mmCIF file of N, CA and C in Angstrom:
data_model
loop_
_atom_site.group_PDB
_atom_site.id
_atom_site.type_symbol
_atom_site.label_atom_id
_atom_site.label_comp_id
_atom_site.label_asym_id
_atom_site.label_seq_id
_atom_site.Cartn_x
_atom_site.Cartn_y
_atom_site.Cartn_z
ATOM 1 N N UNK A 561 78.383 -60.623 75.434
ATOM 2 C CA UNK A 561 77.212 -59.996 75.994
ATOM 3 C C UNK A 561 76.347 -61.083 76.633
ATOM 4 N N UNK A 562 75.922 -60.851 77.842
ATOM 5 C CA UNK A 562 75.002 -61.789 78.478
ATOM 6 C C UNK A 562 73.612 -61.171 78.480
ATOM 7 N N UNK A 563 72.618 -62.014 78.661
ATOM 8 C CA UNK A 563 71.263 -61.473 78.675
ATOM 9 C C UNK A 563 70.441 -62.134 79.761
ATOM 10 N N UNK A 564 69.346 -61.484 80.100
ATOM 11 C CA UNK A 564 68.448 -61.967 81.148
ATOM 12 C C UNK A 564 67.093 -62.345 80.560
ATOM 13 N N UNK A 565 67.085 -62.669 79.273
ATOM 14 C CA UNK A 565 65.837 -62.993 78.592
ATOM 15 C C UNK A 565 65.138 -64.177 79.250
ATOM 16 N N UNK A 566 65.876 -65.237 79.517
ATOM 17 C CA UNK A 566 65.284 -66.429 80.132
ATOM 18 C C UNK A 566 64.679 -66.089 81.500
ATOM 19 N N UNK A 567 65.380 -65.272 82.269
ATOM 20 C CA UNK A 567 64.884 -64.856 83.586
ATOM 21 C C UNK A 567 63.522 -64.168 83.466
ATOM 22 N N UNK A 568 63.442 -63.178 82.584
ATOM 23 C CA UNK A 568 62.185 -62.442 82.429
ATOM 24 C C UNK A 568 61.085 -63.323 81.837
ATOM 25 N N UNK A 569 61.446 -64.211 80.922
ATOM 26 C CA UNK A 569 60.454 -65.109 80.320
ATOM 27 C C UNK A 569 59.889 -66.063 81.372
ATOM 28 N N UNK A 570 60.777 -66.687 82.152
ATOM 29 C CA UNK A 570 60.326 -67.635 83.172
ATOM 30 C C UNK A 570 59.553 -66.940 84.286
ATOM 31 N N UNK A 571 59.918 -65.709 84.586
ATOM 32 C CA UNK A 571 59.212 -64.928 85.615
ATOM 33 C C UNK A 571 57.734 -64.782 85.260
ATOM 34 N N UNK A 572 57.447 -64.723 83.965
ATOM 35 C CA UNK A 572 56.058 -64.602 83.501
ATOM 36 C C UNK A 572 55.416 -65.948 83.213
ATOM 37 N N UNK A 573 56.184 -67.020 83.338
ATOM 38 C CA UNK A 573 55.638 -68.350 83.110
ATOM 39 C C UNK A 573 55.423 -68.678 81.642
ATOM 40 N N UNK A 574 56.170 -68.013 80.756
ATOM 41 C CA UNK A 574 56.022 -68.227 79.329
ATOM 42 C C UNK A 574 57.033 -69.254 78.838
ATOM 43 N N UNK A 575 56.625 -70.070 77.904
ATOM 44 C CA UNK A 575 57.547 -70.968 77.220
ATOM 45 C C UNK A 575 58.312 -70.157 76.170
ATOM 46 N N UNK A 576 59.353 -70.775 75.616
ATOM 47 C CA UNK A 576 60.055 -70.111 74.520
ATOM 48 C C UNK A 576 59.105 -69.895 73.348
ATOM 49 N N UNK A 577 58.230 -70.864 73.102
ATOM 50 C CA UNK A 577 57.263 -70.743 72.017
ATOM 51 C C UNK A 577 56.294 -69.592 72.224
ATOM 52 N N UNK A 578 55.836 -69.414 73.463
ATOM 53 C CA UNK A 578 54.912 -68.314 73.758
ATOM 54 C C UNK A 578 55.599 -66.963 73.564
ATOM 55 N N UNK A 579 56.825 -66.840 74.048
ATOM 56 C CA UNK A 579 57.553 -65.593 73.866
ATOM 57 C C UNK A 579 57.780 -65.325 72.384
ATOM 58 N N UNK A 580 58.158 -66.345 71.655
ATOM 59 C CA UNK A 580 58.373 -66.199 70.213
ATOM 60 C C UNK A 580 57.105 -65.704 69.523
ATOM 61 N N UNK A 581 55.969 -66.276 69.894
ATOM 62 C CA UNK A 581 54.689 -65.865 69.304
ATOM 63 C C UNK A 581 54.414 -64.395 69.589
ATOM 64 N N UNK A 582 54.641 -63.980 70.814
ATOM 65 C CA UNK A 582 54.378 -62.594 71.203
ATOM 66 C C UNK A 582 55.290 -61.604 70.466
ATOM 67 N N UNK A 583 56.499 -62.066 70.121
ATOM 68 C CA UNK A 583 57.467 -61.193 69.457
ATOM 69 C C UNK A 583 57.457 -61.334 67.943
ATOM 70 N N UNK A 584 56.769 -62.348 67.436
ATOM 71 C CA UNK A 584 56.724 -62.559 65.995
ATOM 72 C C UNK A 584 58.004 -63.138 65.421
ATOM 73 N N UNK A 585 58.676 -63.982 66.213
ATOM 74 C CA UNK A 585 59.892 -64.651 65.755
ATOM 75 C C UNK A 585 59.739 -66.152 66.000
ATOM 76 N N UNK A 586 60.732 -66.929 65.585
ATOM 77 C CA UNK A 586 60.671 -68.372 65.805
ATOM 78 C C UNK A 586 61.138 -68.733 67.213
ATOM 79 N N UNK A 587 60.713 -69.901 67.668
ATOM 80 C CA UNK A 587 61.183 -70.407 68.959
ATOM 81 C C UNK A 587 62.694 -70.602 68.919
ATOM 82 N N UNK A 588 63.217 -70.993 67.762
ATOM 83 C CA UNK A 588 64.659 -71.195 67.619
ATOM 84 C C UNK A 588 65.423 -69.881 67.834
ATOM 85 N N UNK A 589 64.828 -68.772 67.418
ATOM 86 C CA UNK A 589 65.459 -67.472 67.646
ATOM 87 C C UNK A 589 65.550 -67.186 69.135
ATOM 88 N N UNK A 590 64.481 -67.439 69.855
ATOM 89 C CA UNK A 590 64.484 -67.217 71.308
ATOM 90 C C UNK A 590 65.526 -68.099 71.966
ATOM 91 N N UNK A 591 65.578 -69.367 71.574
ATOM 92 C CA UNK A 591 66.562 -70.286 72.139
ATOM 93 C C UNK A 591 67.976 -69.799 71.857
ATOM 94 N N UNK A 592 68.241 -69.354 70.642
ATOM 95 C CA UNK A 592 69.577 -68.889 70.280
ATOM 96 C C UNK A 592 69.977 -67.643 71.076
ATOM 97 N N UNK A 593 69.034 -66.740 71.310
ATOM 98 C CA UNK A 593 69.332 -65.550 72.112
ATOM 99 C C UNK A 593 69.601 -65.956 73.555
ATOM 100 N N UNK A 594 68.751 -66.808 74.116
ATOM 101 C CA UNK A 594 68.919 -67.214 75.515
ATOM 102 C C UNK A 594 70.230 -67.960 75.762
ATOM 103 N N UNK A 595 70.710 -68.682 74.772
ATOM 104 C CA UNK A 595 71.952 -69.458 74.931
ATOM 105 C C UNK A 595 73.168 -68.708 74.389
ATOM 106 N N UNK A 596 73.019 -67.422 74.132
ATOM 107 C CA UNK A 596 74.107 -66.553 73.678
ATOM 108 C C UNK A 596 74.731 -66.996 72.357
ATOM 109 N N UNK A 597 73.934 -67.638 71.516
ATOM 110 C CA UNK A 597 74.411 -68.031 70.190
ATOM 111 C C UNK A 597 74.028 -66.992 69.138
ATOM 112 N N UNK A 598 73.195 -66.044 69.511
ATOM 113 C CA UNK A 598 72.698 -65.038 68.566
ATOM 114 C C UNK A 598 72.397 -63.761 69.326
ATOM 115 N N UNK A 599 72.928 -62.652 68.830
ATOM 116 C CA UNK A 599 72.589 -61.338 69.375
ATOM 117 C C UNK A 599 71.446 -60.787 68.536
ATOM 118 N N UNK A 600 70.342 -60.415 69.167
ATOM 119 C CA UNK A 600 69.199 -59.925 68.391
ATOM 120 C C UNK A 600 69.491 -58.588 67.730
ATOM 121 N N UNK A 601 68.762 -58.313 66.679
ATOM 122 C CA UNK A 601 68.854 -56.999 66.036
ATOM 123 C C UNK A 601 68.359 -55.941 67.022
ATOM 124 N N UNK A 602 68.693 -54.705 66.757
ATOM 125 C CA UNK A 602 68.231 -53.619 67.620
ATOM 126 C C UNK A 602 66.711 -53.554 67.682
ATOM 127 N N UNK A 603 65.999 -53.647 66.528
ATOM 128 C CA UNK A 603 64.530 -53.618 66.632
ATOM 129 C C UNK A 603 63.967 -54.755 67.496
ATOM 130 N N UNK A 604 64.542 -55.955 67.393
ATOM 131 C CA UNK A 604 64.055 -57.068 68.207
ATOM 132 C C UNK A 604 64.386 -56.845 69.679
ATOM 133 N N UNK A 605 65.578 -56.359 69.971
ATOM 134 C CA UNK A 605 65.945 -56.070 71.365
ATOM 135 C C UNK A 605 65.007 -55.023 71.964
ATOM 136 N N UNK A 606 64.646 -54.021 71.171
ATOM 137 C CA UNK A 606 63.714 -52.994 71.657
ATOM 138 C C UNK A 606 62.333 -53.581 71.920
ATOM 139 N N UNK A 607 61.865 -54.474 71.030
ATOM 140 C CA UNK A 607 60.558 -55.116 71.236
ATOM 141 C C UNK A 607 60.580 -55.978 72.493
ATOM 142 N N UNK A 608 61.678 -56.701 72.707
ATOM 143 C CA UNK A 608 61.803 -57.533 73.912
ATOM 144 C C UNK A 608 61.737 -56.672 75.164
ATOM 145 N N UNK A 609 62.504 -55.607 75.176
ATOM 146 C CA UNK A 609 62.518 -54.721 76.343
ATOM 147 C C UNK A 609 61.137 -54.114 76.584
ATOM 148 N N UNK A 610 60.476 -53.706 75.521
ATOM 149 C CA UNK A 610 59.135 -53.124 75.658
ATOM 150 C C UNK A 610 58.151 -54.158 76.204
ATOM 151 N N UNK A 611 58.241 -55.388 75.702
ATOM 152 C CA UNK A 611 57.344 -56.446 76.153
ATOM 153 C C UNK A 611 57.507 -56.714 77.644
ATOM 154 N N UNK A 612 58.757 -56.721 78.120
ATOM 155 C CA UNK A 612 59.016 -56.991 79.538
ATOM 156 C C UNK A 612 59.014 -55.737 80.402
ATOM 157 N N UNK A 613 58.797 -54.583 79.772
ATOM 158 C CA UNK A 613 58.740 -53.304 80.479
ATOM 159 C C UNK A 613 60.020 -53.025 81.261
ATOM 160 N N UNK A 614 61.146 -53.255 80.588
ATOM 161 C CA UNK A 614 62.462 -52.958 81.152
ATOM 162 C C UNK A 614 63.276 -52.212 80.099
ATOM 163 N N UNK A 615 64.368 -51.619 80.524
ATOM 164 C CA UNK A 615 65.276 -50.961 79.589
ATOM 165 C C UNK A 615 66.160 -52.012 78.920
ATOM 166 N N UNK A 616 66.583 -51.739 77.702
ATOM 167 C CA UNK A 616 67.450 -52.681 76.983
ATOM 168 C C UNK A 616 68.677 -53.046 77.823
ATOM 169 N N UNK A 617 69.366 -52.092 78.494
ATOM 170 C CA UNK A 617 70.530 -52.478 79.302
ATOM 171 C C UNK A 617 70.190 -53.385 80.491
ATOM 172 N N UNK A 618 68.930 -53.410 80.912
ATOM 173 C CA UNK A 618 68.528 -54.337 81.970
ATOM 174 C C UNK A 618 68.344 -55.745 81.433
ATOM 175 N N UNK A 619 68.079 -55.853 80.155
ATOM 176 C CA UNK A 619 67.839 -57.145 79.501
ATOM 177 C C UNK A 619 69.125 -57.719 78.923
ATOM 178 N N UNK A 620 69.954 -56.851 78.364
ATOM 179 C CA UNK A 620 71.220 -57.264 77.740
ATOM 180 C C UNK A 620 72.366 -56.538 78.422
ATOM 181 N N UNK A 621 73.263 -57.301 79.035
ATOM 182 C CA UNK A 621 74.366 -56.727 79.793
ATOM 183 C C UNK A 621 75.651 -56.863 78.988
ATOM 184 N N UNK A 622 76.235 -55.739 78.631
ATOM 185 C CA UNK A 622 77.468 -55.726 77.858
ATOM 186 C C UNK A 622 78.636 -55.457 78.794
ATOM 187 N N UNK A 623 79.582 -56.373 78.870
ATOM 188 C CA UNK A 623 80.740 -56.238 79.764
ATOM 189 C C UNK A 623 81.918 -55.518 79.094
ATOM 190 N N UNK A 624 81.711 -55.071 77.850
ATOM 191 C CA UNK A 624 82.804 -54.449 77.111
ATOM 192 C C UNK A 624 83.247 -53.149 77.761
ATOM 193 N N UNK A 625 84.560 -52.960 77.810
ATOM 194 C CA UNK A 625 85.144 -51.717 78.306
ATOM 195 C C UNK A 625 86.101 -51.198 77.247
ATOM 196 N N UNK A 626 86.090 -49.905 76.957
ATOM 197 C CA UNK A 626 87.034 -49.367 75.975
ATOM 198 C C UNK A 626 88.475 -49.463 76.489
ATOM 199 N N UNK A 627 89.393 -49.624 75.559
ATOM 200 C CA UNK A 627 90.802 -49.645 75.936
ATOM 201 C C UNK A 627 91.252 -48.244 76.318
ATOM 202 N N UNK A 628 92.129 -48.193 77.275
ATOM 203 C CA UNK A 628 92.631 -46.879 77.751
ATOM 204 C C UNK A 628 93.653 -46.311 76.804
#
């Protein structure tokens, strides 16, 4: 799964620390999500999408396709 978290964060001029503060998580969590080392929980993904005023699928892109 890829994500556009860094894109939306930088678009607003926020540091990882500022985004973490706004979401109530650690800066390390933001870094791990941005570098695809950690997939956020559903509640955190929903908070991120709400904060950036986008839909979750616009923030997190899943390339998975079911097998035929």
